[in-house]
Coordinates of C-alpha atoms and ligand atoms in Angstrom, one line a residue:
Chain A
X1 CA 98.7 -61.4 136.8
X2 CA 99.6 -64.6 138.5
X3 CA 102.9 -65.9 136.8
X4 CA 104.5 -69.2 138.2
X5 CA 107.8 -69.8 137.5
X6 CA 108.2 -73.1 138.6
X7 CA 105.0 -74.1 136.7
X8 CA 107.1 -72.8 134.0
X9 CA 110.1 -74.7 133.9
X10 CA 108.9 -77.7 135.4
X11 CA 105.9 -78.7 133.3
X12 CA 105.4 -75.8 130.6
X13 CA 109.2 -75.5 129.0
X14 CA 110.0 -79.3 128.9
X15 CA 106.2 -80.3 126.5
X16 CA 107.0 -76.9 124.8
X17 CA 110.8 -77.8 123.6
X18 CA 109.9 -80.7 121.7
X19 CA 106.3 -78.4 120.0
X20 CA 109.0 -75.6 119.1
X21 CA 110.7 -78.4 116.7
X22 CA 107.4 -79.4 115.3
X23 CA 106.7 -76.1 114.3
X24 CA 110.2 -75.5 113.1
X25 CA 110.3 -78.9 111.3
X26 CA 106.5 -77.9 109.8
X27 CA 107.6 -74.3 108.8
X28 CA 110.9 -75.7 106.8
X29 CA 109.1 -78.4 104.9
X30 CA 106.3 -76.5 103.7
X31 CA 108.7 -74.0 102.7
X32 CA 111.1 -76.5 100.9
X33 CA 108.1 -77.4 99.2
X34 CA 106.8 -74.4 98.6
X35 CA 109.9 -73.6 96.9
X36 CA 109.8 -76.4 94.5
X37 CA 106.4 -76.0 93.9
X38 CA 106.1 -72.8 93.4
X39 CA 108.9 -72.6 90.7
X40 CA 107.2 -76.1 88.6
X41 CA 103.4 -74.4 89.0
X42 CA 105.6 -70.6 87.4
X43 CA 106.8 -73.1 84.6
X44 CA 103.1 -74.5 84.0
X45 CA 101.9 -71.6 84.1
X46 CA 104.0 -69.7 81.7
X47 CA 104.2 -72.9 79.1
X48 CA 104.0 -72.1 75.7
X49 CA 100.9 -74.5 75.1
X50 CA 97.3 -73.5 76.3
X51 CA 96.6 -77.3 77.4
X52 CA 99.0 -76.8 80.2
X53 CA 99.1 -73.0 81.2
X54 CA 95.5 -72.7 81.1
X55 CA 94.9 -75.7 84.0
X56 CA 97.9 -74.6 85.9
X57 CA 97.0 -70.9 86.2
X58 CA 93.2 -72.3 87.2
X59 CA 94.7 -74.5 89.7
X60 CA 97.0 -71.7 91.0
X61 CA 93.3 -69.3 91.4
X62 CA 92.0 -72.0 92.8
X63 CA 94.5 -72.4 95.6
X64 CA 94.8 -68.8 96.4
X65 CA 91.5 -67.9 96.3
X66 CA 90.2 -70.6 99.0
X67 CA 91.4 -70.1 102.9
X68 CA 94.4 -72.3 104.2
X69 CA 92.7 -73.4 106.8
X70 CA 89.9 -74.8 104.5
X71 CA 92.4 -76.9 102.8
X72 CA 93.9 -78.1 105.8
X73 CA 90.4 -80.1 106.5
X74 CA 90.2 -80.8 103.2
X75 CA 93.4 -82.9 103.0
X76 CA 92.8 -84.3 106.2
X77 CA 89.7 -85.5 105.6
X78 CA 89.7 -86.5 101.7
X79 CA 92.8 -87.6 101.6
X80 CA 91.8 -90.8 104.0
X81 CA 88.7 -91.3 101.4
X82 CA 90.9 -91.7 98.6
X83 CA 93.2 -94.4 100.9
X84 CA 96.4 -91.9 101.5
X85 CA 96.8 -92.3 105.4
X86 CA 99.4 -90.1 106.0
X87 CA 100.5 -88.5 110.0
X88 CA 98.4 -85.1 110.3
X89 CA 102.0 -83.6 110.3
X90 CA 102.7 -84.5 106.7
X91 CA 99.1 -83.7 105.2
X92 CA 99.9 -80.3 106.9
X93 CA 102.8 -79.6 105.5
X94 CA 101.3 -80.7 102.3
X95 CA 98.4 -78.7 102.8
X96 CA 100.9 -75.4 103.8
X97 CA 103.5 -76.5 101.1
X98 CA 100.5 -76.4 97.9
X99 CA 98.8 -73.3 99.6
X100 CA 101.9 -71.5 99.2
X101 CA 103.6 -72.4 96.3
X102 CA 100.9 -71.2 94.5
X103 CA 102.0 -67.4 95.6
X104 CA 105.8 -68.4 95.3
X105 CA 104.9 -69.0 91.9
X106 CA 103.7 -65.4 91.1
X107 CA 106.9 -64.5 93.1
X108 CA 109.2 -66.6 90.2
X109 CA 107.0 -65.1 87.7
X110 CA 107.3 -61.9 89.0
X111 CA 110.8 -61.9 89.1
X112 CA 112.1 -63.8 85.7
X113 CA 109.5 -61.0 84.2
X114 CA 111.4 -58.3 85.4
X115 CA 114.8 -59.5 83.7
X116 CA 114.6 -57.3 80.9
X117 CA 113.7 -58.5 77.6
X118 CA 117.4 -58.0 75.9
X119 CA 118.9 -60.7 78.3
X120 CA 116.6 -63.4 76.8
X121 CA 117.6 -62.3 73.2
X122 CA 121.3 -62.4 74.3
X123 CA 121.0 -65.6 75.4
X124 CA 118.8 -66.3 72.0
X125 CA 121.6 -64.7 69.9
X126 CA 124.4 -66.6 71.5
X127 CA 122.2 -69.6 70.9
X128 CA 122.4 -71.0 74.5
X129 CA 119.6 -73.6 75.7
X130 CA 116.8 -72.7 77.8
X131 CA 118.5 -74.5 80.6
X132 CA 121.5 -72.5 80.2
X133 CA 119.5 -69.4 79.5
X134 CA 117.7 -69.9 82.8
X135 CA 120.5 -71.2 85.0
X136 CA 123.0 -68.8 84.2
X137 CA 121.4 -65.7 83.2
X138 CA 117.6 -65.7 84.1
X139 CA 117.7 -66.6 87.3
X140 CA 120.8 -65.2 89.0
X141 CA 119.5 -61.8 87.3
X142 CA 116.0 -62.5 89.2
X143 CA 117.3 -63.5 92.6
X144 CA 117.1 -59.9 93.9
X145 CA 114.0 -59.1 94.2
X146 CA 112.8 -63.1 94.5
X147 CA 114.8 -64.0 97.6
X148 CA 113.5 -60.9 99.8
X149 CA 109.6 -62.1 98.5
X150 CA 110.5 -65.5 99.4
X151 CA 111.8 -64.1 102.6
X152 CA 108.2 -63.0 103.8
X153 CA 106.7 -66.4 102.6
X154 CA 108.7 -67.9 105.1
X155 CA 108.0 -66.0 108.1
X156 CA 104.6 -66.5 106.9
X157 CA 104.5 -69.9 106.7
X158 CA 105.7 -69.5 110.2
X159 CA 103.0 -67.6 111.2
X160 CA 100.8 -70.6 109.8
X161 CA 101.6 -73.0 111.7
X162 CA 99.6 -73.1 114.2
X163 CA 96.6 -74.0 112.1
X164 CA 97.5 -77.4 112.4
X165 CA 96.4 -77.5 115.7
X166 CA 92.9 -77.7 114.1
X167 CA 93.7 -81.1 113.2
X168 CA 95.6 -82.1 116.5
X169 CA 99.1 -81.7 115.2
X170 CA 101.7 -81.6 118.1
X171 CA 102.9 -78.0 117.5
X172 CA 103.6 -75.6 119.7
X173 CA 99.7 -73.8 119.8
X174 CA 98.5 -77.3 120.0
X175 CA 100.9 -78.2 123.1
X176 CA 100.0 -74.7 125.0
X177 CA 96.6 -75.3 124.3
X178 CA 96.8 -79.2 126.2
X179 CA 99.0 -77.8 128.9
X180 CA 96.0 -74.9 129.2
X181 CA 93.3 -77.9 129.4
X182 CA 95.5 -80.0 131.7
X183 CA 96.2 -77.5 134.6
X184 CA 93.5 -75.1 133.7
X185 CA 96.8 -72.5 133.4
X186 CA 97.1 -70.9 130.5
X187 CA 99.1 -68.0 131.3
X188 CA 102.2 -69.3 131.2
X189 CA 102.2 -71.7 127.8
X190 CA 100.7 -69.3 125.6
X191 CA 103.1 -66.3 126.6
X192 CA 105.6 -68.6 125.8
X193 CA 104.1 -70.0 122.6
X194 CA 104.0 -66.0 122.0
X195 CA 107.4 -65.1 122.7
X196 CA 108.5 -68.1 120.8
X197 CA 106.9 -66.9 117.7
X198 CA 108.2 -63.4 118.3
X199 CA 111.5 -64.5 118.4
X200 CA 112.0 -66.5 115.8
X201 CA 110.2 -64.2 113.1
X202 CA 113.1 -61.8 114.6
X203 CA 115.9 -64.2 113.5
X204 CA 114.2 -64.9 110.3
X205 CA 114.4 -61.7 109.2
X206 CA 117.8 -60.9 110.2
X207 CA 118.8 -64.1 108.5
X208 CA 116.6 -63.1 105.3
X209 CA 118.3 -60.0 105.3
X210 CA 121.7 -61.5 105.7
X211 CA 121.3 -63.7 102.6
X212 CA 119.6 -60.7 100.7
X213 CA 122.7 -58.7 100.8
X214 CA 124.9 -61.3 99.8
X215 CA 122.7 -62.2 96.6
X216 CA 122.8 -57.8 95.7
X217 CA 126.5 -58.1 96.8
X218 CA 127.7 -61.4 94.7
X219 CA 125.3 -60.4 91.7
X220 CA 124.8 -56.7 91.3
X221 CA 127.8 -55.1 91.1
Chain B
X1 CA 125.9 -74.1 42.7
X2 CA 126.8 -71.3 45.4
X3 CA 124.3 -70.3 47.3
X4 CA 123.7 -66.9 49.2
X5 CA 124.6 -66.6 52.5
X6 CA 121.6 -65.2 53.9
X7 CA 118.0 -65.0 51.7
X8 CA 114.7 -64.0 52.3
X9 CA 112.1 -65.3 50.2
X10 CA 108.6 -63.7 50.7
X11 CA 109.2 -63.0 54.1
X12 CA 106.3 -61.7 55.7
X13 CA 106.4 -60.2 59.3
X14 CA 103.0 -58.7 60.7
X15 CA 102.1 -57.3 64.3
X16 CA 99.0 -58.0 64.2
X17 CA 97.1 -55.6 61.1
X18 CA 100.6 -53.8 61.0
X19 CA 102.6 -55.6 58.0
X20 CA 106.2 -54.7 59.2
X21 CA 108.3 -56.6 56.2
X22 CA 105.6 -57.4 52.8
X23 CA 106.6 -59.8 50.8
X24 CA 110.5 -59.3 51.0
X25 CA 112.9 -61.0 48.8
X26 CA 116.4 -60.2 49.8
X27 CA 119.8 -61.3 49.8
X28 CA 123.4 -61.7 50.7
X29 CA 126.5 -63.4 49.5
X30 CA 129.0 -65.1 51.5
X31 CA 131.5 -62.7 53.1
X32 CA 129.6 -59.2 51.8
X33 CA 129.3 -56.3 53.8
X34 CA 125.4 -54.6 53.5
X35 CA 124.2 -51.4 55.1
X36 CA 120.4 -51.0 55.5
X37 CA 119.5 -47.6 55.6
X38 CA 115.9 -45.9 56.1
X39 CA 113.6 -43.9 57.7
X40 CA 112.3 -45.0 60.9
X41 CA 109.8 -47.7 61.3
X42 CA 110.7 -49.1 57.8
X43 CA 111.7 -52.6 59.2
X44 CA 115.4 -52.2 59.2
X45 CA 115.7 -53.2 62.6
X46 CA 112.6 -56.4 61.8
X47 CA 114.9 -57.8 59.3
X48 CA 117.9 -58.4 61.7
X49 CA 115.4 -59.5 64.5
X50 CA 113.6 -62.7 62.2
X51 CA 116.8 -63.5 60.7
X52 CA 118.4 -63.9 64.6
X53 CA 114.7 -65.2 64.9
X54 CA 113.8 -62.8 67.8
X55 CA 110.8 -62.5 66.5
X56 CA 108.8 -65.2 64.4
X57 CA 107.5 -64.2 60.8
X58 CA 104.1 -65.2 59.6
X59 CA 104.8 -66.5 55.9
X60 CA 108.0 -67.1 53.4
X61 CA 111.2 -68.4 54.0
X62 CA 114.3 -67.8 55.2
X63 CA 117.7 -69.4 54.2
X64 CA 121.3 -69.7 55.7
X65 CA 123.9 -70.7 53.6
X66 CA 121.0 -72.3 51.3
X67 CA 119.6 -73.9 54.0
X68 CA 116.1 -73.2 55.3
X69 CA 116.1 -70.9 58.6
X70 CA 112.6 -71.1 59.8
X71 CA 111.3 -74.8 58.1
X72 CA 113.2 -77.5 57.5
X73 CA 113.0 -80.6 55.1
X74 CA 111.6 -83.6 56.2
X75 CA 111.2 -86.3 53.1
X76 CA 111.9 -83.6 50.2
X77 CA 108.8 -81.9 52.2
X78 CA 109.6 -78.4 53.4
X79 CA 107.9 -78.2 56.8
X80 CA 108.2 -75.7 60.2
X81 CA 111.5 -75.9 61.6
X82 CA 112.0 -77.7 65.1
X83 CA 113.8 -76.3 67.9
X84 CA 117.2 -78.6 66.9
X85 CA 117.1 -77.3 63.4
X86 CA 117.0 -73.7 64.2
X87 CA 119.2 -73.8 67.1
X88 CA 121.7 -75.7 64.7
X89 CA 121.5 -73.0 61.7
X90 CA 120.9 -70.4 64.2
X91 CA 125.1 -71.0 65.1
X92 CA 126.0 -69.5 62.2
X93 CA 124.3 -66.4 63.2
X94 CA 125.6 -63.3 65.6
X95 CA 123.9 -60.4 66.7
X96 CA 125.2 -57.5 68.4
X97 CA 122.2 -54.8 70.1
X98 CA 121.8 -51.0 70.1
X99 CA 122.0 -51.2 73.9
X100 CA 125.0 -54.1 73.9
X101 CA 122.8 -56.6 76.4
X102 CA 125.8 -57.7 78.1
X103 CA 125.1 -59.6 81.0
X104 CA 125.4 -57.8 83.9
X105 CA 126.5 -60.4 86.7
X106 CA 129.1 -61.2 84.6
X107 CA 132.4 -60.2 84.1
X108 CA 133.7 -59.3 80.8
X109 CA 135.7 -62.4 79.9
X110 CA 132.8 -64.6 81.4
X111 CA 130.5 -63.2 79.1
X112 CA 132.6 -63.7 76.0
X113 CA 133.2 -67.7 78.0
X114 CA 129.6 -68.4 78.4
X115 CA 128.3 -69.7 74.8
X116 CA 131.6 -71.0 73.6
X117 CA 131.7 -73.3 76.9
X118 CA 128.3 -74.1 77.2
X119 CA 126.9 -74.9 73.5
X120 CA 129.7 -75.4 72.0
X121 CA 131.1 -77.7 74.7
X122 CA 134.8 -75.9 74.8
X123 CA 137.3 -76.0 77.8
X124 CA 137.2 -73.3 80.0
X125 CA 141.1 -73.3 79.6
X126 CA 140.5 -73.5 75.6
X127 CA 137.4 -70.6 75.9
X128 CA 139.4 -68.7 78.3
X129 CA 142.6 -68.4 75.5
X130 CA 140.0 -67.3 73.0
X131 CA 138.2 -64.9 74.5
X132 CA 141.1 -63.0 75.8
X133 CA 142.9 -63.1 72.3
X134 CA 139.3 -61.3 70.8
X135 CA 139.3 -58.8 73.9
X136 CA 142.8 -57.9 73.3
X137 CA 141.6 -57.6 69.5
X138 CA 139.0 -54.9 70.6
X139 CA 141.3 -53.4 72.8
X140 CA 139.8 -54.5 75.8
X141 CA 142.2 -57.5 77.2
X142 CA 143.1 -55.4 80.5
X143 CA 139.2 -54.8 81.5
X144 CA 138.9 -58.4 81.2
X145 CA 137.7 -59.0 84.9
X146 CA 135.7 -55.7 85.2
X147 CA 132.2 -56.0 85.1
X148 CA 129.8 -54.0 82.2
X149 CA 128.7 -51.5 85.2
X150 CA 132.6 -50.3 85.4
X151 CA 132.7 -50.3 81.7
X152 CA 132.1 -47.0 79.7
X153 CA 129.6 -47.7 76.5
X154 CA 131.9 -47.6 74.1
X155 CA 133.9 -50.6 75.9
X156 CA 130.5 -52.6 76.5
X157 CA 129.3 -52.5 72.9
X158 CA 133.7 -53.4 72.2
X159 CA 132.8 -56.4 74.5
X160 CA 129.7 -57.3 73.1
X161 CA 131.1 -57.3 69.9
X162 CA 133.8 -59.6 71.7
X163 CA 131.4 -62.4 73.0
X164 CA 129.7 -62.1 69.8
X165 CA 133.0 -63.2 67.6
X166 CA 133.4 -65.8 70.5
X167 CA 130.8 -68.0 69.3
X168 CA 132.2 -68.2 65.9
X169 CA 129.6 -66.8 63.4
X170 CA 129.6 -66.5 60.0
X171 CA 127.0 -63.7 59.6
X172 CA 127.3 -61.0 61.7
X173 CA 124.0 -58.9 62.8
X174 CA 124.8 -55.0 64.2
X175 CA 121.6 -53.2 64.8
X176 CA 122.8 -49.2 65.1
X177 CA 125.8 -50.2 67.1
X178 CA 126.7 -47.0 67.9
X179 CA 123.2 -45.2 68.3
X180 CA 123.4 -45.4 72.7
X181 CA 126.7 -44.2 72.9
X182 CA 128.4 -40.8 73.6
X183 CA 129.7 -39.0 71.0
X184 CA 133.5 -39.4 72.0
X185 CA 132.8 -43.1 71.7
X186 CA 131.1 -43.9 68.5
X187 CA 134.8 -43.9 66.6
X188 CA 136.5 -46.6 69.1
X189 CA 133.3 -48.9 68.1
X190 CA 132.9 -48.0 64.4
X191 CA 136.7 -48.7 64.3
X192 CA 136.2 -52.1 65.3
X193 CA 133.3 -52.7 63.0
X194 CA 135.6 -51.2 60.3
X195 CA 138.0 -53.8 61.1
X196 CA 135.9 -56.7 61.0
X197 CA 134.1 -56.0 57.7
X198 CA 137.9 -55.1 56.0
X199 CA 138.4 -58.5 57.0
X200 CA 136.5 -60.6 55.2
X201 CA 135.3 -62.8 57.4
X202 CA 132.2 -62.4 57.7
X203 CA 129.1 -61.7 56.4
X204 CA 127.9 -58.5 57.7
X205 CA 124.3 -56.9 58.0
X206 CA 124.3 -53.3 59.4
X207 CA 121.4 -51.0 60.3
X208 CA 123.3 -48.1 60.7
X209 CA 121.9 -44.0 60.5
X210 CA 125.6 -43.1 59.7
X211 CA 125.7 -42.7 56.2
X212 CA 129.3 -41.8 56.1
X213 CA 130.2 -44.6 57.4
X214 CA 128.0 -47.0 55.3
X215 CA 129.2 -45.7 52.7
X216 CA 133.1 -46.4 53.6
X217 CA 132.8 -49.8 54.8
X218 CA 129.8 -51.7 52.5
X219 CA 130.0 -53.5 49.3
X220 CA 126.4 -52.8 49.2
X221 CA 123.8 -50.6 50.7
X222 CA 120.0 -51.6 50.5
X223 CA 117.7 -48.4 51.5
X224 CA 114.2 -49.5 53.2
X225 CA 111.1 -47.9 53.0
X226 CA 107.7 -49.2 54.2
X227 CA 108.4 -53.0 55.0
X228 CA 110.4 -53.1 51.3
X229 CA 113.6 -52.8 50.1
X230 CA 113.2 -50.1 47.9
X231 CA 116.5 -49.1 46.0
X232 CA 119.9 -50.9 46.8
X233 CA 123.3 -50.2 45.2
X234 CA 127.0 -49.9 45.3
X235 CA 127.1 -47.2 48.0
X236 CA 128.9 -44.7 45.5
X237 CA 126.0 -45.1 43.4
X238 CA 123.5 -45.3 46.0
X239 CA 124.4 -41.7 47.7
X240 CA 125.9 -39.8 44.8
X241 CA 123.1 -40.8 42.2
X242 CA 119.7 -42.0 44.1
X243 CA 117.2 -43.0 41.6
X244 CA 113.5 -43.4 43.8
X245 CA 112.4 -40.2 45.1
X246 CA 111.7 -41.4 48.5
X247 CA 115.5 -42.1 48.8
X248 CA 116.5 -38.9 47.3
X249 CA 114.1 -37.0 49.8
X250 CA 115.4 -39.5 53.1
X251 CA 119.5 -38.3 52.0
X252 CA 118.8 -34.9 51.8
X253 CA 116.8 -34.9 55.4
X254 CA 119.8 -36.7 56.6
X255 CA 122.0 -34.8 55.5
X256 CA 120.4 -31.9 56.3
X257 CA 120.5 -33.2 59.8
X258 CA 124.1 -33.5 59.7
Ligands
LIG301 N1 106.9 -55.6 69.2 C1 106.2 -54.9 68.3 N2 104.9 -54.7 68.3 C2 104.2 -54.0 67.5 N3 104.8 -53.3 66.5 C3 106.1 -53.3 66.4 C4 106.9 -54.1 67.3 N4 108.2 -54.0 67.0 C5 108.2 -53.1 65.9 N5 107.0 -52.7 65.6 C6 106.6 -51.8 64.5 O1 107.2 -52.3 63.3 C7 107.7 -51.3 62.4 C8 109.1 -51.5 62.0 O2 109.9 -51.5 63.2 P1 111.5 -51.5 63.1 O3 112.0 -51.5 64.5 O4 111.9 -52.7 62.3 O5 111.9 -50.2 62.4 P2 113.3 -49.5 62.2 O6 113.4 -49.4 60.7 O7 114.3 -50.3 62.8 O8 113.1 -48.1 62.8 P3 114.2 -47.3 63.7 O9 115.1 -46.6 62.7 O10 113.4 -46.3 64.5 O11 115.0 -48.2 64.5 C9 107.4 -50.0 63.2 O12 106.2 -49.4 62.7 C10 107.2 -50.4 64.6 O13 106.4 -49.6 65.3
LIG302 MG1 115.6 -50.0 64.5

């Protein structure tokens, strides 16, 4: 294999530095938002009155049912026809940050399902609110198995990233792939585009596990 | 005019085809002490759960201290009760679970802080001094920081029955208190029970299967059968001279069972 190093530092490393921070940048928004969105769609979803549930859980189908990458184009296409010019960075993250806070939301609903049914009639008999119901008891109870779940989404949301280079967003696939064009060298870039992806899931998952044991350890005792 | 403190008028509670409560009229004055007893499935448990309104009911009325439960009046109108309404009546009301329901995350005295600081808008300072004067009262004020899952059963049902008192009720729910617990630790809970209803405090509802102790503590003791009270008495009268033959034939299973 023909590796140059000095291709590598020189040219490679310093257009791939800034790509990493695109794709870091991309990954924690759409996560953030994922997050949020994931736990208002649970809340539709699960809401007493059909007028609401029953759109929300069609709109949550709908989402998961159709590829990411399909609603990446859609966004970036429609949402110019309906005069919302945003930078292709932000309708990716929206389109990453929708796709997957229609599976967080199963995640939530998952997880607030698996409280058992005597906690809510506690909180029913000591006549606390639904806020207080959820915020002190609900939700700490369901952070166990929710934050490992959540966990995966983000590594996969990772992993997703690169999709936006379909619609010439400055991530790191996209940036390996223009240094590839440029020099005709691809080698180099993509290995590193690789590695780069390897390593980070690596932290992720340490870190997801680092935060999982300190939810079991200040909650289950 | 006094009114009862609780009353079921035509309450009817149905799981689908299955009526659980027909029809039942029922009632209890301030500060009395009433034992339901029957066999199982007869609804005992049913009428504690709509009356904490665990469960909706699907006709008749429920009242609090003469005021309607489940509706409320709007304009001399009686109409279905809003969240405010029962949340507001629903304070009178405290509930304590075969299987205690503590929560688990938190420790003993935070669980008995919880309501009284976050509906009833007390000080944790103010909570704090009131929770640990009811644990001591159960016996309990030195496990104060330990969590449920270093408690034994007998000391989590003492709690619960702790963070119940907490949120000062008026009416007091126990559905078989004692039924999850070891043996050895029934009599440290029925003592507490014992306590509360020699008080007079409260208004107490018990489904309980011990009849010996139904009988020592209740003013009253309403036997169930089917969805409907069927024979209720002074609990002398009730056990030593049953008049319905489906009562006579539950005692003497019972007590055949020991
Ligand atoms: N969630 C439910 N769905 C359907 N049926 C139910 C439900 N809860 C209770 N039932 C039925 O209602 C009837 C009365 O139940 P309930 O729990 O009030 O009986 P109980 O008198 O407390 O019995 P036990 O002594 O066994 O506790 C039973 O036939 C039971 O199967
Ligand atoms: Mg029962």
């Amino acid at each position: 294999m023909d590796w140059r190093w000095d291709f590598t530092f020189d040219v490679v490393l310093p257009k791939m530095w800034q790509a990493a921070g695109v794709t870091i940048w991309a990954t924690v928004a759409s996560f953030a938002f994922a997050l949020v969105g994931g736990l208002i769609l649970m809340l539709l979803k699960t809401n007493r009155s059909a007028w609401i549930s029953r759109p929300a859980t069609e709109l949550i189908e709908f989402i998961r049912a159709t590829p990411l990458l399909v609603q990446i184009f859609f966004l970036f296409f429609l949402l110019p026809e309906i005069g919302l010019t945003l930078p292709p960075l932000t309708t990716g993250i929206l389109a990453i940050g929708i796709y997957n806070s229609a599976l967080c939301a199963e995640v939530y609903r998952a997880g607030f399902q698996a409280v058992p049914k005597g906690q809510w009639e506690a909180c029913t008999a000591l006549n606390m609110s639904t806020y207080r119901t959820f915020r002190d008891v609900i939700i700490p109870q369901s952070l166990p198995p929710i934050v490992p779940a959540l966990g995966n989404y983000l590594v996969a949301i990772f992993k997703e990233t690169p999709l936006l280079s379909f619609v010439a967003v400055a991530e790191i696939m996209q940036v390996s792939k223009l240094i590839g064009a440029e020099y005709y060298r691809f080698t180099e870039a993509i290995t590193i585009a690789g590695i780069f992806f390897l390593v980070m899931s690596l932290i992720a998952a340490f870190g997801i596990r680092l935060v999982e044991n300190y939810v079991k350890r200040s909650i289950l005792h | 005019m006094t009114h009862p403190m609780i009353q079921f008028d035509k309450v009817l509670k149905a799981y689908g085809a299955l009526q659980v409560l027909k029809d039942l009229d029922f009632s209890v004055d301030n500060g009395e002490v009433v034992s339901i007893i029957g066999p199982s499935g007869s609804g005992k448990t049913t009428v504690l759960r709509v009356l904490m309104t665990l469960e909706g009911i699907q006709g008749g009325t429920m009242y609090v201290n003469g005021e309607p439960l489940n509706k409320m009046n709007v304009d001399g109108q009686l109409v279905d009760a809003s969240k405010a309404h029962i949340r507001r009546i629903r304070s009178k009301i405290g509930m304590v679970f075969q299987s205690f329901n503590l929560f688990p995350h938190m420790t003993a005295l935070d669980n008995c802080n919880e309501s009284p600081i976050h509906t009833q808008g007390k000080s944790k300072a103010e909570a704090t001094e009131e929770s640990m004067r009811l644990l001591e009262m159960v016996g309990l004020a030195e496990k104060a920081n330990h969590y449920p899952s270093q408690l034994s059963g007998g000391q989590q049902q003492r709690v619960a029955i702790a963070r119940t008192l907490a949120m000062h009720p008026e009416i007091l729910l126990f559905d078989e208190p004692t039924s999850a617990l070891d043996p050895e630790m029934v009599g440290e809970v029925l003592e507490v029970i014992r306590d509360l209803a020699k008080s007079g405090d409260y208004t107490m509802l018990l489904v309980t299967h011990q009849m010996g102790f139904a009988r020592e503590v209740s003013d009253r003791v309403c036997f169930f059968d089917g969805g409907k009270m069927v024979e209720q008495g002074k609990p002398d009268d009730l056990f030593g001279n049953p008049q319905h033959d489906r009562l006579k034939q539950f005692l003497s299973k019972v007590l055949e069972a020991g």
